[in-house]
mmCIF file of C-alpha atoms in Angstrom:
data_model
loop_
_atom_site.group_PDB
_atom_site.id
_atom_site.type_symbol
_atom_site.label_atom_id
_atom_site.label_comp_id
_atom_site.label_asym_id
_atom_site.label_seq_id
_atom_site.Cartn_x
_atom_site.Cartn_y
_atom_site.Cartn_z
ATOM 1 C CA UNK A 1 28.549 9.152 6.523
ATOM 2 C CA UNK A 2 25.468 9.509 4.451
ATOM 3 C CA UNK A 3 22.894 12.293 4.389
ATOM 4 C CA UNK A 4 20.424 10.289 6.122
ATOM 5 C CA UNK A 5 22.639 9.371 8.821
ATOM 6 C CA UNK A 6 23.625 12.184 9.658
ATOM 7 C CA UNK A 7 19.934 13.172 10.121
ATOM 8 C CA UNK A 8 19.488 10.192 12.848
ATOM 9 C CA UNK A 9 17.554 11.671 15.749
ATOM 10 C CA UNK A 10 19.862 10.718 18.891
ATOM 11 C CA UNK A 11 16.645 8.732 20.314
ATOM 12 C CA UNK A 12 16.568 6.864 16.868
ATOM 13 C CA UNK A 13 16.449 3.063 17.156
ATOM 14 C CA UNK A 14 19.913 1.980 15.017
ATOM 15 C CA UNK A 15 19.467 -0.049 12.386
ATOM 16 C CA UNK A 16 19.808 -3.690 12.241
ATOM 17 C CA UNK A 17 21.834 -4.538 9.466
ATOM 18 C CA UNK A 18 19.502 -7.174 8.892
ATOM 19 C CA UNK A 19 20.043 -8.671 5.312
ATOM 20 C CA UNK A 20 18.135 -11.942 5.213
ATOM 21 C CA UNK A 21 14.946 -11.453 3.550
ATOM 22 C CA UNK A 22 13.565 -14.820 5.219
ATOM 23 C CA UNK A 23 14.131 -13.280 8.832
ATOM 24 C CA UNK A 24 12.813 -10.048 7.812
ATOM 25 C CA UNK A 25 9.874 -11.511 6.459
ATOM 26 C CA UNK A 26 9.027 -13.247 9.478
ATOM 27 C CA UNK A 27 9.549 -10.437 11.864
ATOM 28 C CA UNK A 28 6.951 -8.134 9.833
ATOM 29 C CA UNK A 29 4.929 -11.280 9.692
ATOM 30 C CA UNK A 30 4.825 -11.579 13.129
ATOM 31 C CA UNK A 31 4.853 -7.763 14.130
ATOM 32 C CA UNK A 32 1.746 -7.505 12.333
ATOM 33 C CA UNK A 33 0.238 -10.474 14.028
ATOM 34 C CA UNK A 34 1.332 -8.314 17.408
ATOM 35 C CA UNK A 35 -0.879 -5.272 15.248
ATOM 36 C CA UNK A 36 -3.938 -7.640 15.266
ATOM 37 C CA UNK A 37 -3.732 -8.900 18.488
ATOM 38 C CA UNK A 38 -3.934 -5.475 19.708
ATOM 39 C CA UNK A 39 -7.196 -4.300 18.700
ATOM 40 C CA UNK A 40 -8.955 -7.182 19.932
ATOM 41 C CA UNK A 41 -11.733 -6.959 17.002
ATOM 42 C CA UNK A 42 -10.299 -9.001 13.919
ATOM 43 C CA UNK A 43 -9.017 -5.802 12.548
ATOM 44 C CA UNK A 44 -5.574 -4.284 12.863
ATOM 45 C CA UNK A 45 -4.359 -1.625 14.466
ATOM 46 C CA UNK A 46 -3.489 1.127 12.003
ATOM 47 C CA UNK A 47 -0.027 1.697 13.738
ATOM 48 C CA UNK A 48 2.443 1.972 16.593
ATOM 49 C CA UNK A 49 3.670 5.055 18.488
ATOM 50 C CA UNK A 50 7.228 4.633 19.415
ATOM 51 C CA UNK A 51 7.225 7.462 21.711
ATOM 52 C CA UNK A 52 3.431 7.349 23.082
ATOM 53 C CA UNK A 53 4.249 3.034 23.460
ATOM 54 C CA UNK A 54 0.293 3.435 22.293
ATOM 55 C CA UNK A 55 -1.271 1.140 19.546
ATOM 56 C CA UNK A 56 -3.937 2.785 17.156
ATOM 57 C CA UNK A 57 -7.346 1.854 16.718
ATOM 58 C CA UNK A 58 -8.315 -0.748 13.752
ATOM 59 C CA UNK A 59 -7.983 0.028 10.111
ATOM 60 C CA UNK A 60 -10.304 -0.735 7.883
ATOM 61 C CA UNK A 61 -8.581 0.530 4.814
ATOM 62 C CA UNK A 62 -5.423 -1.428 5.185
ATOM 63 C CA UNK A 63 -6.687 -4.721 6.980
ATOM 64 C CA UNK A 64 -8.630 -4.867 3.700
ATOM 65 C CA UNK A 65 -5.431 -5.184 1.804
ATOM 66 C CA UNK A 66 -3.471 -7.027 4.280
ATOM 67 C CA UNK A 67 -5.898 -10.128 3.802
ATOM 68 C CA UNK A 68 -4.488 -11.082 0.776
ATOM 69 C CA UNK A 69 -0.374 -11.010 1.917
ATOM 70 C CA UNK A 70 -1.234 -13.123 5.211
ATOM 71 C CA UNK A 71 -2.792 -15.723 2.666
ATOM 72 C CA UNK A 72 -0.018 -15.500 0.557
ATOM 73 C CA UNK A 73 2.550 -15.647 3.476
ATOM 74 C CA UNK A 74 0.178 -18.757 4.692
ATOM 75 C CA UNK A 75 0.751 -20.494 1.543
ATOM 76 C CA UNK A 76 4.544 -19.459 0.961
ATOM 77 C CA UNK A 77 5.158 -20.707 4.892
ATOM 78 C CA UNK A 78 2.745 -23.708 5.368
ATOM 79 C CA UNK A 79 1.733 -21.591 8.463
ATOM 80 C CA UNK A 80 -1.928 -21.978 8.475
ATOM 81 C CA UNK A 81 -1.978 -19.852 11.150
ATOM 82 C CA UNK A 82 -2.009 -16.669 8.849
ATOM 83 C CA UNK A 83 -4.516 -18.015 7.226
ATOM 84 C CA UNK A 84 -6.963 -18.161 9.888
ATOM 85 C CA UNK A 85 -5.780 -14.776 10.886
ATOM 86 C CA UNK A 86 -6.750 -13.309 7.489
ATOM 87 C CA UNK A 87 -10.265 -14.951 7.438
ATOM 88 C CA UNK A 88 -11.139 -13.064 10.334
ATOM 89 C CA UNK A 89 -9.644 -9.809 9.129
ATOM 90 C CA UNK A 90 -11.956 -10.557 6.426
ATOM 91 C CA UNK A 91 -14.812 -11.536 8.574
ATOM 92 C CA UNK A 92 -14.354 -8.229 10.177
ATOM 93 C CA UNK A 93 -15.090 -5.889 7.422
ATOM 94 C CA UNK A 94 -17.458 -7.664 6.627
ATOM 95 C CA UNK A 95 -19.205 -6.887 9.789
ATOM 96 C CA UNK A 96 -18.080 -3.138 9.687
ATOM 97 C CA UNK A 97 -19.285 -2.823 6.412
ATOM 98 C CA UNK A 98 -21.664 0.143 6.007
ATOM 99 C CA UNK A 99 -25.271 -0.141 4.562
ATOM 100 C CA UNK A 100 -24.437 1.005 1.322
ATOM 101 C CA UNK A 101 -21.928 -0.519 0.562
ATOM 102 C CA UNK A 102 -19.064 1.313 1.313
ATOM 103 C CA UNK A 103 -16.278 1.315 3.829
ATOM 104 C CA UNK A 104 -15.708 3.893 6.370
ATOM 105 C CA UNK A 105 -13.068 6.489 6.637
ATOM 106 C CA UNK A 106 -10.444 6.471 9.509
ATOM 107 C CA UNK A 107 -9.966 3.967 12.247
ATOM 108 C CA UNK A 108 -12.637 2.552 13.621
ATOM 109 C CA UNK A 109 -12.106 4.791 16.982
ATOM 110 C CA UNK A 110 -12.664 7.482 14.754
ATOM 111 C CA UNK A 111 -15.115 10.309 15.286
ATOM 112 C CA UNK A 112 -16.966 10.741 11.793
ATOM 113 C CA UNK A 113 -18.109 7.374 10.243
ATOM 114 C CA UNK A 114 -18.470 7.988 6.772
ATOM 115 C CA UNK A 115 -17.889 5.909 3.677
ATOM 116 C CA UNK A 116 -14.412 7.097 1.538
ATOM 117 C CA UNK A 117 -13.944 5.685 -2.481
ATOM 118 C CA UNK A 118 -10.225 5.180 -1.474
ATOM 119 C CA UNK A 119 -10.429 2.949 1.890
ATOM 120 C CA UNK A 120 -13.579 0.427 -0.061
ATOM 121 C CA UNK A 121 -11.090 0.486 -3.088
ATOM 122 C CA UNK A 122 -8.664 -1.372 -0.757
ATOM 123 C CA UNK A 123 -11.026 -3.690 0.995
ATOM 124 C CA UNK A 124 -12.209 -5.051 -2.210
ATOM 125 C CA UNK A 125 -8.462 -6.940 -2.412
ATOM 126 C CA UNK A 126 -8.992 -8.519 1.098
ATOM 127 C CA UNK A 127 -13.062 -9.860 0.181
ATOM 128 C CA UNK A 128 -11.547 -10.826 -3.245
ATOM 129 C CA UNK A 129 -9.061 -13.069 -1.883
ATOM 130 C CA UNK A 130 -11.386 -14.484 1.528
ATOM 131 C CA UNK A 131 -13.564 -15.722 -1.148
ATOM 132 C CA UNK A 132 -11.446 -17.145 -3.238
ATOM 133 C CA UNK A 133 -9.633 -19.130 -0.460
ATOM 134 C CA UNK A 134 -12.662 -20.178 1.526
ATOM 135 C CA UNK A 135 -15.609 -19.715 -1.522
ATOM 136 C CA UNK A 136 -18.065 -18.159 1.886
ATOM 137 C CA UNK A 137 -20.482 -16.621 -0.010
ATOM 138 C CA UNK A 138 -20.724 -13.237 2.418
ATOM 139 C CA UNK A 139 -17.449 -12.686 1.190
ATOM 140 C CA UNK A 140 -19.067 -12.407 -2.361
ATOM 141 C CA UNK A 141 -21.529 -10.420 -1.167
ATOM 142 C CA UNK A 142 -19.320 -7.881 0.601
ATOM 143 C CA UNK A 143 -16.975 -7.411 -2.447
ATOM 144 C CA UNK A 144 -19.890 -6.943 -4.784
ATOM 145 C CA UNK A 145 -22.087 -4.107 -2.713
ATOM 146 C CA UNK A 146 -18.610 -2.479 -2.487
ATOM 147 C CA UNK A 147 -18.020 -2.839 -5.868
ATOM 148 C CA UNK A 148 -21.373 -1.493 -7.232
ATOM 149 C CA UNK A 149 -20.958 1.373 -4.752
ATOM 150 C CA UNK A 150 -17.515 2.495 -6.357
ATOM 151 C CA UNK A 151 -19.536 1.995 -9.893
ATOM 152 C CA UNK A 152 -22.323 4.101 -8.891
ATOM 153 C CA UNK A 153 -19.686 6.633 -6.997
ATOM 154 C CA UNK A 154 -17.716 7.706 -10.050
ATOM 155 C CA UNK A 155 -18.226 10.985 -12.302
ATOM 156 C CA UNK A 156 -18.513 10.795 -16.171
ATOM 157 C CA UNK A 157 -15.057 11.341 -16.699
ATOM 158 C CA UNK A 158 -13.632 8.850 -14.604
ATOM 159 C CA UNK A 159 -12.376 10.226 -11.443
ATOM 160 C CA UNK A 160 -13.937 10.141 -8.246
ATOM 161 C CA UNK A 161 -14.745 13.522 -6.703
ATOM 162 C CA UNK A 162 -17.320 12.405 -3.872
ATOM 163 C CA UNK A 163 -17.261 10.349 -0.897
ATOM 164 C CA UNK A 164 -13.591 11.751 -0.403
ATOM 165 C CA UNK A 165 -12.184 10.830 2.977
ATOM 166 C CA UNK A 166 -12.388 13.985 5.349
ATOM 167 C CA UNK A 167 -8.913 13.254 6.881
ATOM 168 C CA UNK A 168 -6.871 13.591 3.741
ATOM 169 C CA UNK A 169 -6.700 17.539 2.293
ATOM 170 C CA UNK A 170 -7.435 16.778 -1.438
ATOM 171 C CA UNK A 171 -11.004 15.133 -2.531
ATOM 172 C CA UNK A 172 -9.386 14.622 -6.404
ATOM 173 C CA UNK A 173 -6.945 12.236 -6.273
ATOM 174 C CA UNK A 174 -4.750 10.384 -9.109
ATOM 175 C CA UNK A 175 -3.810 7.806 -6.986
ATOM 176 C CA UNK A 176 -7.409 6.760 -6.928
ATOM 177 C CA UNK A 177 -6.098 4.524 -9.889
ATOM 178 C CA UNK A 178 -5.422 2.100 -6.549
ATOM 179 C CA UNK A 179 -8.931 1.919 -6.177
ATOM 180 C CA UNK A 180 -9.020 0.976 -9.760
ATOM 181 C CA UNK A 181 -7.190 -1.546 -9.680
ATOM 182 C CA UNK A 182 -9.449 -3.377 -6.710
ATOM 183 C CA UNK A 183 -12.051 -3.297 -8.868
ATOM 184 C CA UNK A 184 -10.297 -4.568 -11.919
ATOM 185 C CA UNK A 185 -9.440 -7.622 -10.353
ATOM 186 C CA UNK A 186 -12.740 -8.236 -9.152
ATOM 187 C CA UNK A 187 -14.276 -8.054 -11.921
ATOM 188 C CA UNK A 188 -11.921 -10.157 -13.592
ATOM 189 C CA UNK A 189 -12.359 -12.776 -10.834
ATOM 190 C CA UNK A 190 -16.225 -12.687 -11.262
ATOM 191 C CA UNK A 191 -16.749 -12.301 -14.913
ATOM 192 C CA UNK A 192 -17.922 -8.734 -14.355
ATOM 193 C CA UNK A 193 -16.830 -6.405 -16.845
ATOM 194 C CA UNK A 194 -18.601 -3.144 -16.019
ATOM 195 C CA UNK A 195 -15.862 -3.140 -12.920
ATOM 196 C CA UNK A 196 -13.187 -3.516 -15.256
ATOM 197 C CA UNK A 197 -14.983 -0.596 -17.380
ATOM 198 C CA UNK A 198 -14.841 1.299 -14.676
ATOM 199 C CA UNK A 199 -11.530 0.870 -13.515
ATOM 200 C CA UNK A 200 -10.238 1.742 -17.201
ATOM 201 C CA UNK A 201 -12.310 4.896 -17.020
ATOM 202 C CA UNK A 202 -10.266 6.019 -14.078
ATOM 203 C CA UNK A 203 -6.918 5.099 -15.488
ATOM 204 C CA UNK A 204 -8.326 7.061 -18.748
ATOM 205 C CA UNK A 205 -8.540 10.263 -15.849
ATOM 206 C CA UNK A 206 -5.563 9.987 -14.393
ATOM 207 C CA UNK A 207 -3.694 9.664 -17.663
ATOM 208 C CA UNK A 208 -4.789 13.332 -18.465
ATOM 209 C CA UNK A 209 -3.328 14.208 -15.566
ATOM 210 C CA UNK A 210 0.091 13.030 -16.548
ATOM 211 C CA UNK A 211 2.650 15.225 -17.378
ATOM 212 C CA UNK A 212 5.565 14.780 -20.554
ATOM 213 C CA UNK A 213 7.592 13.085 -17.587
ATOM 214 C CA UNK A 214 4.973 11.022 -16.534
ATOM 215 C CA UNK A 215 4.244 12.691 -13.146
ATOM 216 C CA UNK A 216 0.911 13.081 -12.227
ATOM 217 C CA UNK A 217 -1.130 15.611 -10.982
ATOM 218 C CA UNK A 218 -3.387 15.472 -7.663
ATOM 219 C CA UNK A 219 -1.328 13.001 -6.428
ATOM 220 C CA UNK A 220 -0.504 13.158 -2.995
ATOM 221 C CA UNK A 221 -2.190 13.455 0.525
ATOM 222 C CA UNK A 222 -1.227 16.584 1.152
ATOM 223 C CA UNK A 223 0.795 18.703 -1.005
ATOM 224 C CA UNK A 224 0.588 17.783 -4.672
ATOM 225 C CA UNK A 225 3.721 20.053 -5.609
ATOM 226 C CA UNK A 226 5.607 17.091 -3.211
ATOM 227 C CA UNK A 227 3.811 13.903 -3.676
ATOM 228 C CA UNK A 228 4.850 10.990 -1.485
ATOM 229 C CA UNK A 229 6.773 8.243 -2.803
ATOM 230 C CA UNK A 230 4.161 6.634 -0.908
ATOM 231 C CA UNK A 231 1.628 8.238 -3.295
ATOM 232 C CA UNK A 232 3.056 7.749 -6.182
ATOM 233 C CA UNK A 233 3.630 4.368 -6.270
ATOM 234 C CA UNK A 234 0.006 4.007 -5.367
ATOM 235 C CA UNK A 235 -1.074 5.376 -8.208
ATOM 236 C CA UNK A 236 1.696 3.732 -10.841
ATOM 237 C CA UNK A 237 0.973 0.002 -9.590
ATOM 238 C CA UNK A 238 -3.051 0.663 -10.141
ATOM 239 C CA UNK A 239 -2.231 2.228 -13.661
ATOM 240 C CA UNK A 240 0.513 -0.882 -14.560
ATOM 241 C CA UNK A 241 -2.445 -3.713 -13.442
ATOM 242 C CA UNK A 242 -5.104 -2.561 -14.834
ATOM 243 C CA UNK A 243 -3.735 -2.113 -17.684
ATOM 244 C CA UNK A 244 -2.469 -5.840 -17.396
ATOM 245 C CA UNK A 245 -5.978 -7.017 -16.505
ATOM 246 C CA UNK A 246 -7.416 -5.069 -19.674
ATOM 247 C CA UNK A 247 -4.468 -5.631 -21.921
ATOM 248 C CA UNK A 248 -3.929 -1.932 -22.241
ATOM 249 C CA UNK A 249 -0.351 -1.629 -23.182
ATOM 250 C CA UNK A 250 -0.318 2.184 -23.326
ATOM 251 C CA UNK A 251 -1.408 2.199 -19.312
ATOM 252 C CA UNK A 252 1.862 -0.154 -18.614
ATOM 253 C CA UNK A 253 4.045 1.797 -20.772
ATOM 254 C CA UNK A 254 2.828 5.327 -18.424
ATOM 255 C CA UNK A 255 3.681 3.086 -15.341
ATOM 256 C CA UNK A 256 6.905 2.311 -16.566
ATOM 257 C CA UNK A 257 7.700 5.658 -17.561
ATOM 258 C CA UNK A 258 6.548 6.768 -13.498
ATOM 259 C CA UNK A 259 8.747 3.696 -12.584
ATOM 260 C CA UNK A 260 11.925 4.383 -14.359
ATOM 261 C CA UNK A 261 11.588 8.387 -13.295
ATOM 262 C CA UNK A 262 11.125 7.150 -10.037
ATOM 263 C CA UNK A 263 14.613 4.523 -9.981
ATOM 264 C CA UNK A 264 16.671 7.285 -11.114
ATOM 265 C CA UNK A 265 16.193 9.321 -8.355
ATOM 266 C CA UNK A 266 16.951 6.220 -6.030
ATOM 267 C CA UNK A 267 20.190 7.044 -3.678
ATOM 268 C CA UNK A 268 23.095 4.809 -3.561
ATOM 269 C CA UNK A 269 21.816 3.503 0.023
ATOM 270 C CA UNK A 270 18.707 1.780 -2.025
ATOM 271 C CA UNK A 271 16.841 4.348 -0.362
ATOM 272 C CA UNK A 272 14.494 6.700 -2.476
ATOM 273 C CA UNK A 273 13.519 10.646 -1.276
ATOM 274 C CA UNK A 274 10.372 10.702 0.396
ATOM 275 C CA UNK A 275 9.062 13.420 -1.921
ATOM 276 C CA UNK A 276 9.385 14.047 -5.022
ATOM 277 C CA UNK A 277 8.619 17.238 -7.386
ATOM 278 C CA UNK A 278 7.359 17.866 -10.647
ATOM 279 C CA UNK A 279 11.323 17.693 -12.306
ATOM 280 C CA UNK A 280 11.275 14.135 -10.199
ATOM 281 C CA UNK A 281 14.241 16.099 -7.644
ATOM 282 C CA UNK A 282 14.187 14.970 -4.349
ATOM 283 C CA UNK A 283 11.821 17.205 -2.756
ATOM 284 C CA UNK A 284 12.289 15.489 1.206
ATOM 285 C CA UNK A 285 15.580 14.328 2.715
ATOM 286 C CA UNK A 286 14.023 11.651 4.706
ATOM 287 C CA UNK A 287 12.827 8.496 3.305
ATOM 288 C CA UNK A 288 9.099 7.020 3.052
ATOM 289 C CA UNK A 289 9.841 3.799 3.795
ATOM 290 C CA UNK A 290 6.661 2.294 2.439
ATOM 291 C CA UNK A 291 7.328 3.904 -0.596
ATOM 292 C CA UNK A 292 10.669 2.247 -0.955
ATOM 293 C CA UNK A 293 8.587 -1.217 -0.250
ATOM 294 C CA UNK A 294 5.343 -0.526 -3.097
ATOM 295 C CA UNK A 295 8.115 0.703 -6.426
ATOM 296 C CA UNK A 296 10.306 -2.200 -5.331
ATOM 297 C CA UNK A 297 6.934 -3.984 -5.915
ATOM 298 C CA UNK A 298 6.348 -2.041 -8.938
ATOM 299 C CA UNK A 299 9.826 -2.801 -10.634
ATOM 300 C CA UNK A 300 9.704 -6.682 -9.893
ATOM 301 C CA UNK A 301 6.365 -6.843 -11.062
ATOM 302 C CA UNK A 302 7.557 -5.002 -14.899
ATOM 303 C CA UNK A 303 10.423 -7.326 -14.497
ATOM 304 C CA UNK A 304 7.910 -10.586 -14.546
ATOM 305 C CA UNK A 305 5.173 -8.623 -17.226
ATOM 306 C CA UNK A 306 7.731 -7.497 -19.601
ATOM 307 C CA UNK A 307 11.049 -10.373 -19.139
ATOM 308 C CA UNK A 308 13.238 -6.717 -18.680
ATOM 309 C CA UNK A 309 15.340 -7.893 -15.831
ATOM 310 C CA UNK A 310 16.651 -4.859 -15.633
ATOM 311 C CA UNK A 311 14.079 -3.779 -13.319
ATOM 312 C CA UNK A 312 15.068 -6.195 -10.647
ATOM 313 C CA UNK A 313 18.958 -4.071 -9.366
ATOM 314 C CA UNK A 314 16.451 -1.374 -8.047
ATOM 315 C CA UNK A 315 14.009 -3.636 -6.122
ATOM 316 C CA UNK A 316 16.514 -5.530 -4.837
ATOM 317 C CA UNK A 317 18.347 -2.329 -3.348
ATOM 318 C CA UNK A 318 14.918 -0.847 -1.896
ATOM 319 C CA UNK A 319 14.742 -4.135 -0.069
ATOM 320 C CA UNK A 320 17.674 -4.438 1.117
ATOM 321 C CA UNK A 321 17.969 -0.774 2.361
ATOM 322 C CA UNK A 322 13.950 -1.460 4.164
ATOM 323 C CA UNK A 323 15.761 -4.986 5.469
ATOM 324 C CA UNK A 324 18.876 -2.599 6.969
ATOM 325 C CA UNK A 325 16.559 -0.295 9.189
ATOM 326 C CA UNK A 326 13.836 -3.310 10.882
ATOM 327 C CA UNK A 327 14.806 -3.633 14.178
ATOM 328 C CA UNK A 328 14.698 -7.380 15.148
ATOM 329 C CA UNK A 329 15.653 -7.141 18.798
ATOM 330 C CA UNK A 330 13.950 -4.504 20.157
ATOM 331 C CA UNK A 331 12.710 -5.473 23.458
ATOM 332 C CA UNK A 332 9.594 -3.230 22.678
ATOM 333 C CA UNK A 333 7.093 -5.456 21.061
ATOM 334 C CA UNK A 334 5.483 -2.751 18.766
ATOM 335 C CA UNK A 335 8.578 -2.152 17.494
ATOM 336 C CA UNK A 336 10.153 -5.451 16.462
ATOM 337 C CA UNK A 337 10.238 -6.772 13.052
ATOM 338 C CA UNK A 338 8.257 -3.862 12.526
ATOM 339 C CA UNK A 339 8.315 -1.023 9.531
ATOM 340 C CA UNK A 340 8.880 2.583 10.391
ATOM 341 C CA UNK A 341 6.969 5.374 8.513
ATOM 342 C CA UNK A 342 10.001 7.468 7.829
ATOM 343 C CA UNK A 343 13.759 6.927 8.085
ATOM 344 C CA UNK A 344 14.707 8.710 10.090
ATOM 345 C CA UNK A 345 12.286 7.842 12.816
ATOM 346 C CA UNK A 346 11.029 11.334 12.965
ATOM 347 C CA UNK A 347 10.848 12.148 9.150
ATOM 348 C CA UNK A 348 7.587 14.033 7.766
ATOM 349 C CA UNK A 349 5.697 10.886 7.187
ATOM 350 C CA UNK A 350 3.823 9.028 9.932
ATOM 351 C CA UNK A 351 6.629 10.492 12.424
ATOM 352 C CA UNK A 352 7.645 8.231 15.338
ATOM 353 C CA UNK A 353 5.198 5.534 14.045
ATOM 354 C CA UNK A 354 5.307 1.771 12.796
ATOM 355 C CA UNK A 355 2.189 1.818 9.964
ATOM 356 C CA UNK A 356 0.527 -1.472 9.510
ATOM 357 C CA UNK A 357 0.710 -0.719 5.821
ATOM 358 C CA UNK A 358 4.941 -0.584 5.892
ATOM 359 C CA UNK A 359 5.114 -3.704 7.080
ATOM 360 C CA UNK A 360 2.533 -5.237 4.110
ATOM 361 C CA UNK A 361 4.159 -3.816 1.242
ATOM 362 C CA UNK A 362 7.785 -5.148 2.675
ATOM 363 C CA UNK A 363 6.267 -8.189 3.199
ATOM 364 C CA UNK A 364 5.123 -8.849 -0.585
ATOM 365 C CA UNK A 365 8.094 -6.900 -1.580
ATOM 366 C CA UNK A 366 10.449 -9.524 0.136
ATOM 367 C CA UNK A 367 7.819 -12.522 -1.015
ATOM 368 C CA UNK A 368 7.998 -11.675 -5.167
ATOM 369 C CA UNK A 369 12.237 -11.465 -4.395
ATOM 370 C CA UNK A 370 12.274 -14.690 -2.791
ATOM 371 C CA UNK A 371 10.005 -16.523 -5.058
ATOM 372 C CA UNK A 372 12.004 -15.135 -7.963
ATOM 373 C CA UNK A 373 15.173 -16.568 -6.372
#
C-alpha cells in the first residue's frame, strides 16, 4: 500500500478507478455546471464542503478563468450549452466589475470588497475569450479598464506590491507572473503592446527571484519555505507563455527548468507532493490535486512549444492519477465528477472541499491529452 493510502481518512470517499479521460471530462464538466447552478448569479460557486454539504458563494477570480475552458469544452463537444453558460459567467463580471477597473477580492459573500492584482489578472482570460467568441463590445470594455488598471497598479521594477488580496498572508507574490500572462494575451489579441510590456516587466521580477534550481521566491499563499504545487505551477505556466507571446526564449527555458524540477519529484502513483521546498523535497505528504492538473498542463504545453515529447509520460501520469480519485457515482451531487482540493480528502489544502478551480485545470488538462491523441 502506498503512502497516501495509508493516509485515507476512514470517512474518505474511495477512489474511482476511473481511467477514461472522456468520462472524466464530462463529469467535471457537468459538476461545475452543478457549481453554477448553485449560486444563482451567473457566477460560480468557489467550492463544495463535503462535510458542511454547503456550496460557497461566487468566485470572481476563478469564473474569470473558467470562461475560456467551458468555450473550449463547447467547441471540443458541440454542446452549445457551455457556451451559453460561459457568456453569462462573462456577463457576470462584467456586472461585478468595480469602478476602477479592478476585480474584487474573495467571494462575492465576502465581507471586504476590495479590488486584488491577482483575482483581475484571472478575469482578463474569461473577457478575452467572451469577446472573441461573441465580438460584444462590453466585453472589450471590461478587459481593457482591467487591463489599464493592472498597468497603472505595477511598481517600477515589475512586481506588484499593492492592491494585494487581504485573504492571502503575502502581498509580494512570484506567482503574480499568472497575472502576467492575462495581460500578455490581451494585448496580443488587441494589438496592445504596453500590456505585453508589462507583463515582461513582471516576468523580468520574478526571474530575480529565481534561485540556481529555478525555485522561486515569494511564491506561495502562505508559507514561502513550502510553496504549493498549486503555486508553483501558477507561476511557471505565466513565465513559459509570456515568454511564448514575446518570443523570450530565456523565460521558457526558466519554466522548463521549474517544470523538469518539478517531474522529478513526481511519485510513482502520478501523484506529485503538495509542497515542495527550496531543495524541490517533498515538503507535504498529501497531494494538491490542482497542482497535479496545472504542471500536467505545463508539461503538454513544452511538449507542443518545443516537439520534446518527452514531456508528455509525466502529464499523462498526473492525469491519470487526478482521473483515479473523481468520484463518478457519488449520490451527493457536489461531489460527483467533481475535483477534491487535497488527496487525501482532508490534506492541508482546501480540506474537505471540491474547488471550482480543480475541476478547470483537469478539465483542460484532460482536453490538450485528448486532442493530442
Amino acid at each position: 500500500m502506498n503512502v497516501l493510502a495509508k493516509l485515507l481518512p476512514r470517512r474518505s470517499i474511495r477512489p474511482s478507478a476511473n481511467a477514461d479521460p472522456l468520462r472524466g471530462l464530462q463529469a467535471a464538466v457537468e459538476w461545475l455546471a452543478r457549481a453554477q447552478d448553485a449560486t444563482g448569479s451567473g457566477g460560480v460557486s468557489a467550492s463544495y464542503d463535503a462535510v458542511k454539504r454547503q456550496w460557497a458563494g461566487a468566485y470572481p477570480e476563478t469564473t474569470g478563468y473558467i470562461i475560456p475552458t467551458l468555450f473550449r469544452y463547447a467547441e471540443f463537444s458541440g454542446d452549445t450549452a457551455y457556451r451559453e453558460r460561459a457568456i453569462r459567467m462573462a456577463a457576470w463580471e462584467s456586472d461585478i466589475q468595480l469602478a476602477g477597473g479592478g476585480v474584487r477580492a474573495g467571494t462575492l459573500d465576502a465581507a471586504q470588497v476590495v479590488p486584488t492584482i491577482f483575482n483581475t489578472g484571472q478575469v482578463l482570460f474569461g473577457w478575452l475569450a467572451a469577446w472573441q467568441e461573441t465580438h460584444d463590445a462590453r466585453f472589450r470594455d471590461s478587459l481593457v479598464r482591467a487591463a489599464d488598471w493592472l498597468v497603472a497598479a505595477q511598481d517600477e521594477d515589475g512586481a506588484w506590491r499593492r492592491f494585494a488580496s487581504p485573504f492571502a498572508a503575502h502581498a509580494l507574490n512570484t506567482y503574480n507572473t499568472r497575472v502576467a500572462f492575462g495581460l500578455a494575451q490581451a494585448g496580443h489579441a488587441l494589438g496592445e503592446p504596453r500590456y505585453v510590456e508589462t507583463a515582461v516587466r513582471n516576468v523580468q521580477w520574478a526571474l530575480t527571484q529565481m534561485h540556481p534550481n529555478g525555485w522561486l521566491e515569494n511564491n506561495d499563499l502562505e508559507n514561502n519555505a513550502r510553496p504549493l504545487t498549486h503555486t508553483i505551477a501558477y507561476a511557471a505556466r505565466g513565465i513559459l507563455e509570456v515568454g511564448l507571446i514575446a518570443a523570450r526564449t530565456d523565460f521558457v527555458d526558466a519554466a522548463a527548468r521549474i517544470a523538469k524540477a518539478v517531474a522529478a519529484a513526481q511519485r510513482r502513483d502520478g501523484a506529485l507532493p503538495g509542497r515542495l521546498d527550496a531543495e524541490w523535497q517533498p515538503a507535504a505528504r498529501w497531494t494538491c490535486v490542482t497542482g497535479n492538473a496545472q504542471m500536467a498542463i505545463i508539461w503538454q504545453r513544452l511538449a507542443m512549444e518545443t516537439g520534446d515529447h518527452a514531456w508528455l509520460p509525466a502529464a499523462e501520469r498526473a492525469n491519470a492519477f487526478n482521473l483515479s480519485i473523481q468520484n463518478l457515482t457519488a449520490a451527493d451531487a457536489g461531489v460527483r465528477g467533481g475535483l477534491p482540493g487535497s488527496h487525501p480528502l482532508n490534506g492541508g489544502y482546501m480540506k474537505n472541499r471540491y474547488p471550482n478551480w480543480a475541476a478547470k485545470f483537469f478539465m483542460d488538462a484532460l482536453m490538450l491529452q485528448l486532442e493530442a491523441g
